[in-house]
Amino acid sequence: MKGWEGMTLALGILAAVILSGYSFYFYKIIIGRPGEFELSLLKSLGEWILARRLRARTDLWLMLLFSAFLELTYFLLAFAVIKNPLLLFFTTFLAGFEFLHLLMLRRRFSLFLKGGLMLKNLFLWPVERISALFLFTHSLLVLLSLIFWQTV
């Protein structure tokens, strides 16, 4: 497999993972009931933190770092593979938005772990919804681009 084909395949796989990962949240947002899903996430996160105890601190930081790595990989692959100028513009915008989003999450995680923020206030849900809508839409556009317009 040539390098270009491998990057295209990797981008397609990452886009499919992102699309499937955000599908349910996207659906809840579209039908106007994202709070149900968000409350479920918070409840599960709280139970997980209680079960993990002191290990939760390290695991939360690793989870954030892993998310940053996946997003960085996804965006670098998109810039390398995608040829459509409009999709590249959207990619640039989204990469900047996600960079700021991850910085905000880093700050909020830090405050939470120091006891300065309650679990229910850990996430700014309007920002999380925008991020989910953007990532879902971008990954769908990337997959459509790869399927219908990308030449390898």
Tab-separated table of C-alpha atoms in Angstrom:
chain	number	residue	atom	x	y	z
A	1	MET	CA	0.000	0.000	0.000
A	2	LYS	CA	1.413	3.361	-0.994
A	3	GLY	CA	1.806	6.121	1.600
A	4	TRP	CA	-0.921	8.264	0.041
A	5	GLU	CA	-3.386	5.374	0.031
A	6	GLY	CA	-2.508	4.597	3.641
A	7	MET	CA	-3.135	8.203	4.721
A	8	THR	CA	-6.441	8.238	2.843
A	9	LEU	CA	-7.489	4.972	4.475
A	10	ALA	CA	-6.439	6.212	7.931
A	11	LEU	CA	-8.400	9.449	7.426
A	12	GLY	CA	-11.432	7.459	6.320
A	13	ILE	CA	-11.230	5.204	9.354
A	14	LEU	CA	-10.823	8.127	11.766
A	15	ALA	CA	-13.683	10.016	10.108
A	16	ALA	CA	-15.903	6.930	10.402
A	17	VAL	CA	-14.995	6.520	14.079
A	18	ILE	CA	-15.771	10.192	14.770
A	19	LEU	CA	-19.019	10.017	12.814
A	20	SER	CA	-20.200	6.913	14.635
A	21	GLY	CA	-19.001	8.205	17.990
A	22	TYR	CA	-20.968	11.433	17.692
A	23	SER	CA	-24.046	10.025	15.921
A	24	PHE	CA	-26.199	9.490	19.005
A	25	TYR	CA	-25.295	12.873	20.521
A	26	PHE	CA	-25.913	14.540	17.148
A	27	TYR	CA	-29.332	12.878	16.982
A	28	LYS	CA	-30.212	14.049	20.513
A	29	ILE	CA	-29.126	17.599	19.656
A	30	ILE	CA	-31.132	17.642	16.424
A	31	ILE	CA	-34.335	16.442	18.112
A	32	GLY	CA	-33.879	19.033	20.872
A	33	ARG	CA	-33.130	16.659	23.755
A	34	PRO	CA	-29.366	16.747	24.303
A	35	GLY	CA	-29.796	17.148	28.069
A	36	GLU	CA	-30.841	13.520	28.474
A	37	PHE	CA	-27.601	12.307	26.945
A	38	GLU	CA	-25.485	14.886	28.791
A	39	LEU	CA	-27.013	13.959	32.154
A	40	SER	CA	-26.327	10.301	31.435
A	41	LEU	CA	-22.696	11.134	30.574
A	42	LEU	CA	-22.248	13.127	33.785
A	43	LYS	CA	-23.787	10.378	35.881
A	44	SER	CA	-21.532	7.754	34.279
A	45	LEU	CA	-18.466	9.977	34.681
A	46	GLY	CA	-19.264	10.536	38.359
A	47	GLU	CA	-19.677	6.820	38.997
A	48	TRP	CA	-16.459	6.099	37.094
A	49	ILE	CA	-14.531	8.695	39.129
A	50	LEU	CA	-15.834	7.197	42.380
A	51	ALA	CA	-14.878	3.707	41.257
A	52	ARG	CA	-11.392	4.744	40.078
A	53	ARG	CA	-10.712	6.978	43.100
A	54	LEU	CA	-7.184	8.391	42.964
A	55	ARG	CA	-6.472	6.799	39.582
A	56	ALA	CA	-9.270	8.909	38.057
A	57	ARG	CA	-7.069	12.038	38.117
A	58	THR	CA	-4.398	10.427	35.925
A	59	ASP	CA	-6.990	8.714	33.739
A	60	LEU	CA	-8.828	11.980	33.079
A	61	TRP	CA	-5.605	13.685	31.984
A	62	LEU	CA	-4.708	10.703	29.787
A	63	MET	CA	-8.175	10.763	28.251
A	64	LEU	CA	-7.809	14.461	27.405
A	65	LEU	CA	-4.314	13.875	26.007
A	66	PHE	CA	-5.558	10.946	23.923
A	67	SER	CA	-8.413	13.089	22.581
A	68	ALA	CA	-5.948	15.813	21.619
A	69	PHE	CA	-3.730	13.240	19.881
A	70	LEU	CA	-6.650	11.769	17.928
A	71	GLU	CA	-7.880	15.190	16.852
A	72	LEU	CA	-4.382	16.297	15.852
A	73	THR	CA	-3.912	13.119	13.814
A	74	TYR	CA	-7.333	13.545	12.197
A	75	PHE	CA	-6.696	17.161	11.228
A	76	LEU	CA	-3.174	16.508	9.938
A	77	LEU	CA	-4.476	13.664	7.794
A	78	ALA	CA	-7.321	15.865	6.537
A	79	PHE	CA	-4.870	18.608	5.539
A	80	ALA	CA	-2.659	16.058	3.799
A	81	VAL	CA	-5.396	14.225	1.903
A	82	ILE	CA	-8.302	16.606	1.243
A	83	LYS	CA	-8.096	18.685	-1.921
A	84	ASN	CA	-11.382	20.622	-1.770
A	85	PRO	CA	-10.660	24.273	-0.797
A	86	LEU	CA	-13.993	24.733	0.989
A	87	LEU	CA	-13.506	21.601	3.045
A	88	LEU	CA	-9.938	22.700	3.806
A	89	PHE	CA	-11.271	26.066	5.013
A	90	PHE	CA	-13.804	24.281	7.244
A	91	THR	CA	-11.011	22.000	8.478
A	92	THR	CA	-8.862	25.010	9.387
A	93	PHE	CA	-11.749	26.650	11.225
A	94	LEU	CA	-12.643	23.436	13.056
A	95	ALA	CA	-9.032	22.702	14.014
A	96	GLY	CA	-8.776	26.180	15.563
A	97	PHE	CA	-12.104	25.757	17.342
A	98	GLU	CA	-11.099	22.352	18.701
A	99	PHE	CA	-7.722	23.689	19.851
A	100	LEU	CA	-9.507	26.367	21.899
A	101	HIS	CA	-12.057	23.790	23.074
A	102	LEU	CA	-9.304	21.469	24.339
A	103	LEU	CA	-7.575	24.377	26.094
A	104	MET	CA	-10.867	25.230	27.790
A	105	LEU	CA	-11.362	21.598	28.828
A	106	ARG	CA	-7.809	21.454	30.175
A	107	ARG	CA	-8.516	24.502	32.346
A	108	ARG	CA	-11.852	23.145	33.553
A	109	PHE	CA	-10.362	19.691	34.315
A	110	SER	CA	-7.650	21.386	36.343
A	111	LEU	CA	-10.194	23.420	38.314
A	112	PHE	CA	-12.347	20.337	38.858
A	113	LEU	CA	-9.464	18.201	40.087
A	114	LYS	CA	-8.398	20.942	42.514
A	115	GLY	CA	-11.940	21.085	43.921
A	116	GLY	CA	-12.716	24.481	42.408
A	117	LEU	CA	-15.453	23.184	40.124
A	118	MET	CA	-18.282	20.757	40.733
A	119	LEU	CA	-18.803	17.810	38.402
A	120	LYS	CA	-22.112	19.211	37.140
A	121	ASN	CA	-20.242	22.337	35.985
A	122	LEU	CA	-17.281	20.538	34.421
A	123	PHE	CA	-18.583	20.836	30.868
A	124	LEU	CA	-20.012	23.892	29.152
A	125	TRP	CA	-22.735	22.024	27.308
A	126	PRO	CA	-23.441	24.668	24.630
A	127	VAL	CA	-19.762	24.489	23.615
A	128	GLU	CA	-19.825	20.682	23.723
A	129	ARG	CA	-22.898	20.666	21.474
A	130	ILE	CA	-21.279	23.000	18.954
A	131	SER	CA	-18.153	20.863	18.972
A	132	ALA	CA	-20.206	17.700	18.441
A	133	LEU	CA	-22.203	19.263	15.595
A	134	PHE	CA	-19.028	20.505	13.894
A	135	LEU	CA	-17.120	17.229	14.289
A	136	PHE	CA	-20.062	15.129	13.126
A	137	THR	CA	-20.609	17.363	10.090
A	138	HIS	CA	-16.915	17.538	9.235
A	139	SER	CA	-16.399	13.782	9.480
A	140	LEU	CA	-19.477	13.202	7.294
A	141	LEU	CA	-18.163	15.662	4.690
A	142	VAL	CA	-14.721	14.044	4.808
A	143	LEU	CA	-16.197	10.583	4.254
A	144	LEU	CA	-18.382	11.828	1.393
A	145	SER	CA	-15.367	13.572	-0.102
A	146	LEU	CA	-13.269	10.429	0.123
A	147	ILE	CA	-16.012	8.235	-1.309
A	148	PHE	CA	-17.201	10.435	-4.170
A	149	TRP	CA	-14.529	12.970	-5.068
A	150	GLN	CA	-11.132	11.892	-3.787
A	151	THR	CA	-8.743	10.412	-6.258
A	152	VAL	CA	-5.883	8.363	-4.905
